[in-house]
């Protein structure tokens, strides 16, 4: 079963800025488009990101009216102080940009977002050209599926096409993304494979596996004793 890729989930139309975009225009772009961050693009390639957090230091330090951080201030506070004096995207942007590619599996992109703590990944092609953006919300959209559609996919693809089992002999119920399996398969190993495949199906929240085997092939066959 093929996993969804970044290309199938990303937003292709990306609102961006140039390194010379003014501070006020950055604020307007975020406000008018109802977004929290945008890429800074040069020669069609992302070179930085400007988020709401990158612009807030202008108010935090009152455009330089507040006292600068002291000698023992942390690096983060000193960085925000430097941003507070910024006039253009180049001055306030965060770089480097965290990117991914269109053919990256959705699970790998989700792991990158989780580990890095960022809210979005910018999608670039083989030449580094910006082609889209993938947000946390885009990935979570995988779970917005009708139960009937999810049930049909599990029956047809997992049991019918992959395991070559008559789907009508297996009980598959889905309630709010939670899948319950019942019935019998020939071997214990098939049950383990079936559960793995169902869990890997986009949109599955949890699996309750009540399948039972005709025989347990996970145990070695018993040897027959020979008496002389």
Coordinates of N, CA and C in Angstrom, one line a residue:
X1 N 0.8 -1.2 0.0 CA 0.0 0.0 0.0 C 0.9 1.2 0.0
X2 N 0.7 2.1 -0.9 CA 1.5 3.3 -1.1 C 1.1 4.4 -0.1
X3 N 2.1 4.9 0.6 CA 1.9 6.0 1.5 C 1.7 7.3 0.8
X4 N 0.9 8.2 1.3 CA 0.7 9.5 0.7 C 2.1 10.3 0.8
X5 N 2.3 11.1 -0.2 CA 3.5 11.9 -0.3 C 3.2 13.3 0.0
X6 N 4.3 14.1 0.2 CA 4.2 15.5 0.5 C 3.4 16.2 -0.7
X7 N 3.7 15.8 -1.9 CA 3.1 16.4 -3.1 C 1.5 16.3 -3.0
X8 N 1.0 15.3 -2.4 CA -0.5 15.1 -2.4 C -1.1 15.9 -1.3
X9 N -0.3 16.5 -0.4 CA -0.9 17.2 0.8 C -0.5 18.6 0.8
X10 N 0.6 19.0 0.2 CA 1.1 20.4 0.3 C 0.2 21.4 -0.4
X11 N 0.4 22.7 0.0 CA -0.3 23.8 -0.7 C 0.7 24.3 -1.7
X12 N 0.3 24.3 -3.0 CA 1.2 24.7 -4.1 C 1.3 26.2 -4.2
X13 N 0.3 27.0 -3.9 CA 0.3 28.4 -4.0 C 0.9 29.0 -2.7
X14 N 2.1 29.5 -2.8 CA 2.8 30.0 -1.6 C 3.0 31.5 -1.7
X15 N 2.5 32.1 -0.6 CA 2.7 33.6 -0.5 C 4.1 33.8 0.0
X16 N 4.9 34.6 -0.7 CA 6.3 34.8 -0.3 C 6.7 36.3 -0.3
X17 N 7.9 36.5 0.1 CA 8.5 37.9 0.1 C 9.9 37.8 -0.4
X18 N 10.4 39.0 -0.8 CA 11.8 39.0 -1.2 C 12.6 39.5 -0.1
X19 N 13.9 39.4 -0.1 CA 14.8 39.9 1.0 C 14.6 41.3 1.2
X20 N 14.2 42.1 0.2 CA 14.1 43.6 0.4 C 12.6 44.0 0.8
X21 N 11.7 43.1 1.0 CA 10.4 43.4 1.4 C 10.4 44.2 2.7
X22 N 9.7 45.3 2.8 CA 9.8 46.1 4.0 C 9.1 45.5 5.2
X23 N 9.4 46.0 6.4 CA 8.8 45.4 7.6 C 7.3 45.6 7.5
X24 N 6.8 46.8 7.2 CA 5.3 47.0 7.1 C 4.7 46.1 6.1
X25 N 5.3 45.9 4.9 CA 4.7 45.0 3.9 C 4.7 43.5 4.4
X26 N 5.7 43.1 5.2 CA 5.7 41.8 5.7 C 4.4 41.6 6.6
X27 N 4.2 42.6 7.5 CA 3.0 42.5 8.4 C 1.8 42.5 7.6
X28 N 1.7 43.3 6.5 CA 0.5 43.3 5.7 C 0.2 41.9 5.0
X29 N 1.3 41.3 4.5 CA 1.2 40.0 3.8 C 0.7 39.0 4.8
X30 N 1.2 39.0 6.0 CA 0.7 38.0 7.0 C -0.8 38.2 7.3
X31 N -1.1 39.5 7.5 CA -2.5 39.8 7.9 C -3.5 39.6 6.8
X32 N -3.2 40.1 5.6 CA -4.1 40.0 4.5 C -4.4 38.5 4.1
X33 N -3.4 37.7 4.2 CA -3.5 36.3 3.8 C -3.8 35.3 4.9
X34 N -3.9 35.9 6.1 CA -4.3 35.0 7.3 C -3.3 33.9 7.5
X35 N -2.0 34.2 7.4 CA -1.0 33.2 7.6 C -0.1 33.7 8.7
X36 N 0.7 32.7 9.3 CA 1.6 33.1 10.4 C 3.0 33.2 10.1
X37 N 3.4 32.8 8.8 CA 4.8 32.8 8.4 C 4.8 32.8 6.8
X38 N 5.9 33.3 6.3 CA 6.0 33.2 4.8 C 7.5 33.1 4.5
X39 N 7.8 32.4 3.3 CA 9.2 32.3 2.9 C 9.8 33.5 2.3
X40 N 11.0 33.7 2.5 CA 11.8 34.8 1.8 C 12.5 34.1 0.6
X41 N 12.1 34.6 -0.6 CA 12.5 33.9 -1.8 C 13.5 34.8 -2.6
X42 N 14.5 34.2 -3.1 CA 15.5 34.8 -4.0 C 15.9 33.9 -5.1
X43 N 15.7 34.3 -6.3 CA 15.9 33.5 -7.5 C 15.1 32.2 -7.4
X44 N 13.8 32.3 -7.0 CA 12.9 31.2 -6.8 C 13.3 30.2 -5.8
X45 N 14.2 30.5 -4.9 CA 14.7 29.6 -3.9 C 14.5 30.2 -2.5
X46 N 14.0 29.4 -1.6 CA 13.8 30.0 -0.2 C 15.1 30.2 0.5
X47 N 15.3 31.4 1.0 CA 16.6 31.7 1.7 C 16.3 32.0 3.2
X48 N 15.1 32.1 3.6 CA 14.7 32.4 4.9 C 13.2 32.3 5.2
X49 N 12.8 32.5 6.4 CA 11.4 32.5 6.8 C 11.2 33.6 7.7
X50 N 10.1 34.3 7.5 CA 9.6 35.4 8.4 C 8.3 35.0 9.0
X51 N 8.3 34.8 10.3 CA 7.1 34.4 11.1 C 6.7 35.6 11.9
X52 N 5.5 35.5 12.5 CA 5.0 36.5 13.4 C 6.0 36.7 14.6
X53 N 6.6 35.6 15.0 CA 7.6 35.7 16.1 C 8.8 36.5 15.7
X54 N 9.2 36.5 14.4 CA 10.3 37.3 14.0 C 10.0 38.8 14.0
X55 N 8.7 39.1 13.9 CA 8.3 40.5 13.8 C 8.0 41.1 15.2
X56 N 7.6 40.3 16.1 CA 7.2 40.8 17.4 C 8.3 41.6 18.2
X57 N 9.6 41.2 18.0 CA 10.6 42.0 18.8 C 10.5 43.5 18.5
X58 N 10.0 43.9 17.4 CA 9.8 45.3 17.1 C 9.0 46.0 18.2
X59 N 8.0 45.3 18.6 CA 7.1 45.8 19.7 C 7.7 45.5 21.0
X60 N 8.3 44.3 21.2 CA 8.9 43.9 22.5 C 9.9 45.0 23.0
X61 N 10.7 45.4 22.1 CA 11.7 46.4 22.4 C 11.4 47.8 22.0
X62 N 10.1 48.0 21.6 CA 9.6 49.3 21.3 C 10.5 50.0 20.3
X63 N 10.9 49.3 19.2 CA 11.7 49.8 18.1 C 13.0 50.4 18.6
X64 N 13.5 49.9 19.7 CA 14.8 50.4 20.2 C 14.7 51.3 21.4
X65 N 13.4 51.6 21.8 CA 13.2 52.6 22.9 C 13.5 51.9 24.3
X66 N 13.4 50.6 24.3 CA 13.7 49.9 25.5 C 15.2 49.7 25.6
X67 N 15.7 49.4 26.8 CA 17.1 49.2 27.0 C 17.6 47.9 26.4
X68 N 18.7 47.8 25.7 CA 19.2 46.6 25.1 C 19.5 45.5 26.2
X69 N 19.5 44.3 25.8 CA 19.8 43.2 26.7 C 21.2 43.4 27.4
X70 N 21.2 43.0 28.6 CA 22.5 43.2 29.4 C 23.6 42.2 28.9
X71 N 24.7 42.3 29.6 CA 25.9 41.5 29.2 C 25.6 40.0 29.4
X72 N 24.8 39.7 30.4 CA 24.5 38.3 30.7 C 23.2 37.7 30.1
X73 N 22.6 38.5 29.2 CA 21.4 38.1 28.5 C 21.7 36.9 27.6
X74 N 20.6 36.1 27.4 CA 20.8 34.9 26.6 C 20.9 35.2 25.2
X75 N 21.3 34.2 24.4 CA 21.5 34.4 22.9 C 20.1 34.7 22.3
X76 N 19.1 34.0 22.7 CA 17.7 34.3 22.1 C 17.3 35.7 22.3
X77 N 17.5 36.3 23.5 CA 17.1 37.6 23.7 C 17.9 38.6 22.9
X78 N 19.2 38.4 22.8 CA 20.1 39.2 22.0 C 19.7 39.1 20.5
X79 N 19.3 38.0 20.1 CA 18.8 37.8 18.7 C 17.5 38.6 18.4
X80 N 16.6 38.6 19.4 CA 15.4 39.3 19.2 C 15.7 40.8 19.2
X81 N 16.6 41.3 20.0 CA 17.0 42.7 20.0 C 17.5 43.1 18.7
X82 N 18.3 42.2 18.0 CA 18.8 42.5 16.7 C 17.7 42.6 15.7
X83 N 16.7 41.7 15.8 CA 15.6 41.7 14.9 C 14.7 43.0 15.1
X84 N 14.7 43.5 16.3 CA 13.9 44.7 16.6 C 14.3 45.9 15.8
X85 N 15.6 45.9 15.3 CA 16.1 47.0 14.5 C 15.9 46.8 13.0
X86 N 15.3 45.6 12.6 CA 15.2 45.3 11.2 C 14.2 46.1 10.4
X87 N 14.6 46.4 9.2 CA 13.7 47.2 8.3 C 13.2 46.3 7.2
X88 N 13.8 45.2 6.8 CA 13.4 44.4 5.7 C 13.4 42.9 6.1
X89 N 12.9 42.1 5.2 CA 12.8 40.7 5.5 C 14.2 40.1 5.7
X90 N 15.2 40.6 5.0 CA 16.6 40.2 5.2 C 17.1 40.4 6.6
X91 N 16.6 41.4 7.3 CA 17.0 41.8 8.6 C 16.4 40.9 9.7
X92 N 15.2 40.4 9.5 CA 14.5 39.7 10.5 C 14.3 38.3 10.3
X93 N 14.5 37.8 9.1 CA 14.2 36.4 8.7 C 15.1 35.4 9.5
X94 N 14.5 34.2 9.6 CA 15.2 33.1 10.2 C 15.7 32.2 9.1
X95 N 17.0 31.8 9.2 CA 17.6 30.9 8.2 C 18.5 29.9 8.9
X96 N 18.9 28.8 8.3 CA 18.4 28.3 7.0 C 16.9 27.8 7.1
X97 N 16.4 27.5 5.9 CA 15.0 27.1 5.8 C 14.9 25.6 5.9
X98 N 13.9 25.1 6.7 CA 13.7 23.7 6.7 C 12.9 23.3 5.5
X99 N 13.4 22.4 4.7 CA 12.7 22.0 3.5 C 12.4 20.5 3.4
X100 N 11.6 20.1 2.5 CA 11.4 18.8 2.1 C 11.1 18.7 0.6
X101 N 10.9 17.5 0.1 CA 10.7 17.3 -1.3 C 9.3 16.8 -1.6
X102 N 8.8 16.9 -2.8 CA 7.5 16.5 -3.1 C 7.3 15.0 -2.9
X103 N 8.3 14.2 -3.2 CA 8.1 12.7 -3.1 C 8.4 12.2 -1.7
X104 N 8.7 13.0 -0.7 CA 8.9 12.5 0.6 C 7.6 11.9 1.2
X105 N 7.7 10.8 1.9 CA 6.5 10.2 2.5 C 6.0 11.1 3.6
X106 N 4.7 11.0 3.7 CA 4.0 11.9 4.7 C 4.5 11.6 6.1
X107 N 4.8 10.4 6.5 CA 5.2 10.0 7.8 C 6.6 10.6 8.1
X108 N 7.5 10.6 7.1 CA 8.8 11.2 7.3 C 8.7 12.7 7.5
X109 N 7.8 13.4 6.8 CA 7.6 14.8 6.9 C 7.1 15.1 8.3
X110 N 6.1 14.3 8.8 CA 5.5 14.5 10.1 C 6.6 14.3 11.2
X111 N 7.5 13.4 11.0 CA 8.6 13.2 12.0 C 9.5 14.4 12.0
X112 N 9.8 14.9 10.8 CA 10.7 16.1 10.7 C 10.0 17.3 11.5
X113 N 8.7 17.5 11.3 CA 8.0 18.6 12.0 C 8.0 18.4 13.5
X114 N 7.8 17.1 13.9 CA 7.8 16.8 15.3 C 9.1 17.1 16.0
X115 N 10.2 16.6 15.3 CA 11.5 16.7 15.9 C 12.0 18.1 15.9
X116 N 11.8 18.8 14.8 CA 12.3 20.2 14.7 C 11.5 21.2 15.5
X117 N 10.2 20.9 15.7 CA 9.3 21.8 16.4 C 8.8 22.9 15.6
X118 N 9.1 22.9 14.2 CA 8.6 24.0 13.4 C 7.1 23.6 13.0
X119 N 6.4 24.6 12.4 CA 5.0 24.4 12.1 C 4.8 24.1 10.6
X120 N 5.9 24.3 9.8 CA 5.7 24.0 8.4 C 7.1 23.7 7.7
X121 N 7.0 23.0 6.6 CA 8.2 22.7 5.8 C 8.0 23.3 4.4
X122 N 9.0 23.9 3.9 CA 8.8 24.4 2.5 C 9.3 23.3 1.6
X123 N 8.6 23.2 0.5 CA 8.8 22.1 -0.4 C 9.6 22.6 -1.6
X124 N 10.7 21.9 -1.9 CA 11.6 22.4 -3.1 C 11.8 21.2 -4.0
X125 N 12.0 21.5 -5.3 CA 12.3 20.4 -6.3 C 13.8 20.1 -6.3
X126 N 14.2 19.3 -7.2 CA 15.6 18.9 -7.3 C 16.6 20.0 -7.5
X127 N 16.1 21.1 -8.0 CA 16.9 22.3 -8.2 C 16.9 23.3 -7.1
X128 N 16.1 22.9 -6.0 CA 16.0 23.8 -4.9 C 15.0 24.9 -5.1
X129 N 14.2 24.8 -6.1 CA 13.1 25.8 -6.4 C 11.9 25.6 -5.5
X130 N 11.4 26.6 -5.0 CA 10.2 26.5 -4.1 C 9.0 26.1 -4.9
X131 N 8.3 25.0 -4.5 CA 7.1 24.5 -5.2 C 5.9 24.4 -4.3
X132 N 6.1 24.6 -3.0 CA 4.9 24.4 -2.1 C 5.3 24.6 -0.7
X133 N 4.3 24.4 0.2 CA 4.5 24.4 1.6 C 3.7 23.4 2.3
X134 N 4.2 22.7 3.3 CA 3.5 21.6 4.0 C 3.4 22.0 5.4
X135 N 2.2 22.1 6.0 CA 2.0 22.5 7.3 C 1.5 21.3 8.2
X136 N 1.5 21.5 9.5 CA 1.0 20.5 10.4 C -0.5 20.2 10.0
X137 N -1.2 21.2 9.7 CA -2.6 21.0 9.4 C -2.8 20.2 8.2
X138 N -1.9 20.4 7.2 CA -2.0 19.6 6.0 C -1.9 18.1 6.3
X139 N -1.0 17.8 7.2 CA -0.8 16.4 7.5 C -2.0 15.8 8.3
X140 N -2.5 16.6 9.2 CA -3.7 16.2 10.0 C -4.9 16.0 9.2
X141 N -5.0 16.6 8.0 CA -6.1 16.4 7.1 C -6.3 15.0 6.7
X142 N -5.2 14.2 6.8 CA -5.3 12.7 6.5 C -6.4 12.0 7.3
X143 N -6.6 12.6 8.5 CA -7.5 11.9 9.4 C -9.0 12.3 9.2
X144 N -9.2 13.3 8.3 CA -10.6 13.7 8.0 C -11.1 12.9 6.9
X145 N -11.5 11.7 7.2 CA -12.1 10.8 6.2 C -13.4 10.2 6.7
X146 N -14.3 9.9 5.7 CA -15.5 9.2 6.1 C -15.2 7.8 6.5
X147 N -15.9 7.3 7.5 CA -15.7 5.9 8.0 C -15.9 4.9 6.9
X148 N -17.0 5.1 6.1 CA -17.3 4.2 5.0 C -16.2 4.1 4.0
X149 N -15.6 5.2 3.7 CA -14.5 5.2 2.7 C -13.3 4.5 3.2
X150 N -13.0 4.7 4.5 CA -11.9 4.0 5.1 C -12.1 2.5 5.2
X151 N -13.4 2.1 5.5 CA -13.7 0.7 5.6 C -13.6 0.0 4.2
X152 N -14.0 0.7 3.2 CA -14.0 0.2 1.9 C -12.5 0.0 1.4
X153 N -11.7 0.9 1.7 CA -10.2 0.8 1.4 C -9.6 -0.3 2.1
X154 N -9.9 -0.5 3.3 CA -9.3 -1.6 4.1 C -9.7 -3.0 3.5
X155 N -11.0 -3.1 3.3 CA -11.5 -4.3 2.7 C -10.9 -4.6 1.4
X156 N -10.9 -3.7 0.5 CA -10.5 -3.9 -0.9 C -9.0 -4.0 -1.0
X157 N -8.2 -3.1 -0.4 CA -6.8 -3.1 -0.6 C -6.0 -4.0 0.4
X158 N -6.4 -3.9 1.6 CA -5.6 -4.8 2.6 C -5.9 -6.2 2.4
X159 N -7.2 -6.5 2.5 CA -7.6 -8.0 2.5 C -7.8 -8.5 1.1
X160 N -8.4 -7.7 0.2 CA -8.7 -8.2 -1.2 C -7.4 -8.3 -2.0
X161 N -6.7 -7.2 -2.2 CA -5.6 -7.1 -3.1 C -4.3 -7.5 -2.5
X162 N -4.0 -7.3 -1.2 CA -2.7 -7.6 -0.7 C -2.7 -9.0 -0.1
X163 N -3.7 -9.3 0.8 CA -3.6 -10.6 1.4 C -4.4 -11.7 0.7
X164 N -5.1 -11.3 -0.4 CA -5.8 -12.3 -1.2 C -6.9 -13.0 -0.4
X165 N -7.6 -12.3 0.4 CA -8.6 -12.9 1.3 C -9.9 -12.3 0.8
X166 N -11.0 -13.1 0.8 CA -12.3 -12.6 0.4 C -12.7 -11.6 1.5
X167 N -12.8 -10.3 1.1 CA -13.2 -9.3 2.1 C -14.5 -9.6 2.9
X168 N -15.4 -10.3 2.3 CA -16.6 -10.6 2.9 C -16.5 -11.5 4.1
X169 N -15.4 -12.2 4.2 CA -15.2 -13.2 5.3 C -14.6 -12.5 6.5
X170 N -14.2 -11.3 6.4 CA -13.5 -10.5 7.5 C -14.4 -9.4 7.9
X171 N -14.6 -9.3 9.2 CA -15.4 -8.2 9.7 C -14.6 -6.9 9.9
X172 N -15.0 -5.9 9.2 CA -14.3 -4.6 9.3 C -15.3 -3.5 9.7
X173 N -15.2 -3.0 10.9 CA -16.1 -1.9 11.3 C -15.2 -0.7 11.6
X174 N -15.7 0.5 11.3 CA -14.9 1.8 11.5 C -15.8 2.8 12.2
X175 N -15.4 3.3 13.3 CA -16.1 4.4 14.0 C -15.2 5.5 14.4
X176 N -15.4 6.6 13.7 CA -14.5 7.8 14.0 C -13.0 7.5 13.8
X177 N -12.7 6.7 12.8 CA -11.4 6.3 12.4 C -10.8 5.1 13.2
X178 N -11.5 4.6 14.2 CA -11.1 3.5 14.9 C -11.6 2.2 14.3
X179 N -10.7 1.3 13.9 CA -11.0 0.1 13.1 C -11.0 -1.1 14.0
X180 N -12.1 -1.9 13.9 CA -12.2 -3.2 14.6 C -12.2 -4.3 13.6
X181 N -11.3 -5.2 13.7 CA -11.2 -6.4 12.8 C -11.7 -7.6 13.5
X182 N -12.5 -8.5 12.8 CA -12.9 -9.7 13.4 C -13.0 -10.8 12.3
X183 N -13.0 -12.1 12.8 CA -13.0 -13.2 11.8 C -11.7 -14.0 11.9
X184 N -11.5 -14.9 10.9 CA -10.4 -15.8 11.0 C -9.5 -15.7 9.7
X185 N -8.2 -15.8 9.9 CA -7.3 -15.9 8.8 C -6.5 -17.3 9.0
X186 N -5.9 -17.7 7.9 CA -5.3 -19.0 8.0 C -4.2 -19.1 9.0
X187 N -3.3 -18.1 9.0 CA -2.1 -18.2 9.8 C -1.9 -17.0 10.7
X188 N -1.3 -17.2 11.8 CA -1.0 -16.1 12.8 C -0.2 -15.0 12.1
X189 N 0.8 -15.3 11.3 CA 1.6 -14.3 10.6 C 0.8 -13.4 9.7
X190 N -0.3 -13.9 9.1 CA -1.2 -13.1 8.3 C -1.9 -12.0 9.2
X191 N -2.2 -12.4 10.4 CA -2.9 -11.5 11.3 C -2.0 -10.3 11.6
X192 N -0.7 -10.6 11.9 CA 0.2 -9.6 12.2 C 0.4 -8.6 11.0
X193 N 0.5 -9.2 9.8 CA 0.6 -8.4 8.6 C -0.6 -7.5 8.4
X194 N -1.8 -8.1 8.5 CA -3.0 -7.4 8.4 C -3.1 -6.2 9.3
X195 N -2.7 -6.4 10.5 CA -2.8 -5.2 11.5 C -1.8 -4.1 11.1
X196 N -0.6 -4.5 10.7 CA 0.4 -3.6 10.2 C -0.2 -2.8 9.0
X197 N -0.8 -3.4 8.1 CA -1.3 -2.8 6.9 C -2.4 -1.8 7.2
X198 N -3.3 -2.3 8.1 CA -4.4 -1.4 8.5 C -4.0 -0.2 9.2
X199 N -3.0 -0.4 10.1 CA -2.5 0.8 10.9 C -1.8 1.8 9.9
X200 N -1.2 1.3 8.8 CA -0.5 2.1 7.8 C -1.5 2.8 6.9
X201 N -2.8 2.5 6.9 CA -3.7 3.1 6.0 C -4.0 4.5 6.5
X202 N -3.9 5.5 5.6 CA -4.1 6.9 5.9 C -5.5 7.1 6.5
X203 N -5.5 7.8 7.7 CA -6.8 8.1 8.3 C -7.2 7.2 9.5
X204 N -6.4 6.1 9.7 CA -6.7 5.2 10.8 C -6.2 5.8 12.1
X205 N -7.1 5.8 13.1 CA -6.8 6.4 14.4 C -6.2 5.3 15.3
X206 N -6.9 4.1 15.3 CA -6.5 3.0 16.2 C -7.1 1.7 15.6
X207 N -6.5 0.6 16.0 CA -6.9 -0.7 15.5 C -7.2 -1.6 16.6
X208 N -8.4 -2.2 16.7 CA -8.7 -3.3 17.6 C -8.7 -4.6 16.8
X209 N -7.7 -5.4 17.1 CA -7.5 -6.6 16.2 C -8.1 -7.8 17.0
X210 N -9.3 -8.3 16.5 CA -9.9 -9.5 17.1 C -9.8 -10.7 16.1
X211 N -8.9 -10.6 15.2 CA -8.8 -11.7 14.2 C -8.1 -12.9 14.9
X212 N -8.5 -14.1 14.5 CA -8.0 -15.3 15.1 C -7.5 -16.2 14.0
X213 N -6.4 -17.0 14.2 CA -5.8 -17.8 13.2 C -6.3 -19.2 13.2
X214 N -6.3 -19.9 12.1 CA -6.6 -21.3 12.0 C -5.5 -22.1 12.6
X215 N -4.3 -21.7 12.4 CA -3.1 -22.3 13.1 C -2.0 -21.3 13.3
X216 N -1.2 -21.6 14.3 CA -0.2 -20.6 14.7 C 1.1 -21.0 14.1
X217 N 1.5 -20.3 13.1 CA 2.8 -20.6 12.4 C 4.0 -19.9 13.0
X218 N 3.7 -19.2 14.2 CA 4.8 -18.6 14.9 C 5.6 -19.5 15.8
X219 N 5.0 -20.7 16.0 CA 5.6 -21.7 16.8 C 6.2 -22.8 16.0
X220 N 7.4 -23.3 16.4 CA 8.0 -24.4 15.6 C 7.2 -25.7 15.6
X221 N 7.1 -26.5 14.5 CA 6.3 -27.7 14.6 C 6.9 -28.7 15.6
X222 N 6.0 -29.4 16.2 CA 6.4 -30.4 17.2 C 7.0 -31.6 16.5
X223 N 8.2 -32.0 17.0 CA 8.8 -33.2 16.5 C 8.2 -34.5 16.9
X224 N 8.1 -35.4 16.0 CA 7.5 -36.7 16.3 C 8.6 -37.6 16.9
X225 N 8.3 -38.2 18.0 CA 9.2 -39.1 18.7 C 9.2 -40.4 18.0
X226 N 10.4 -41.0 17.9 CA 10.6 -42.3 17.3 C 11.2 -43.2 18.3
X227 N 10.5 -44.3 18.5 CA 10.9 -45.3 19.5 C 11.5 -46.5 18.8
X228 N 12.7 -46.9 19.3 CA 13.3 -48.1 18.7 C 12.9 -49.4 19.4

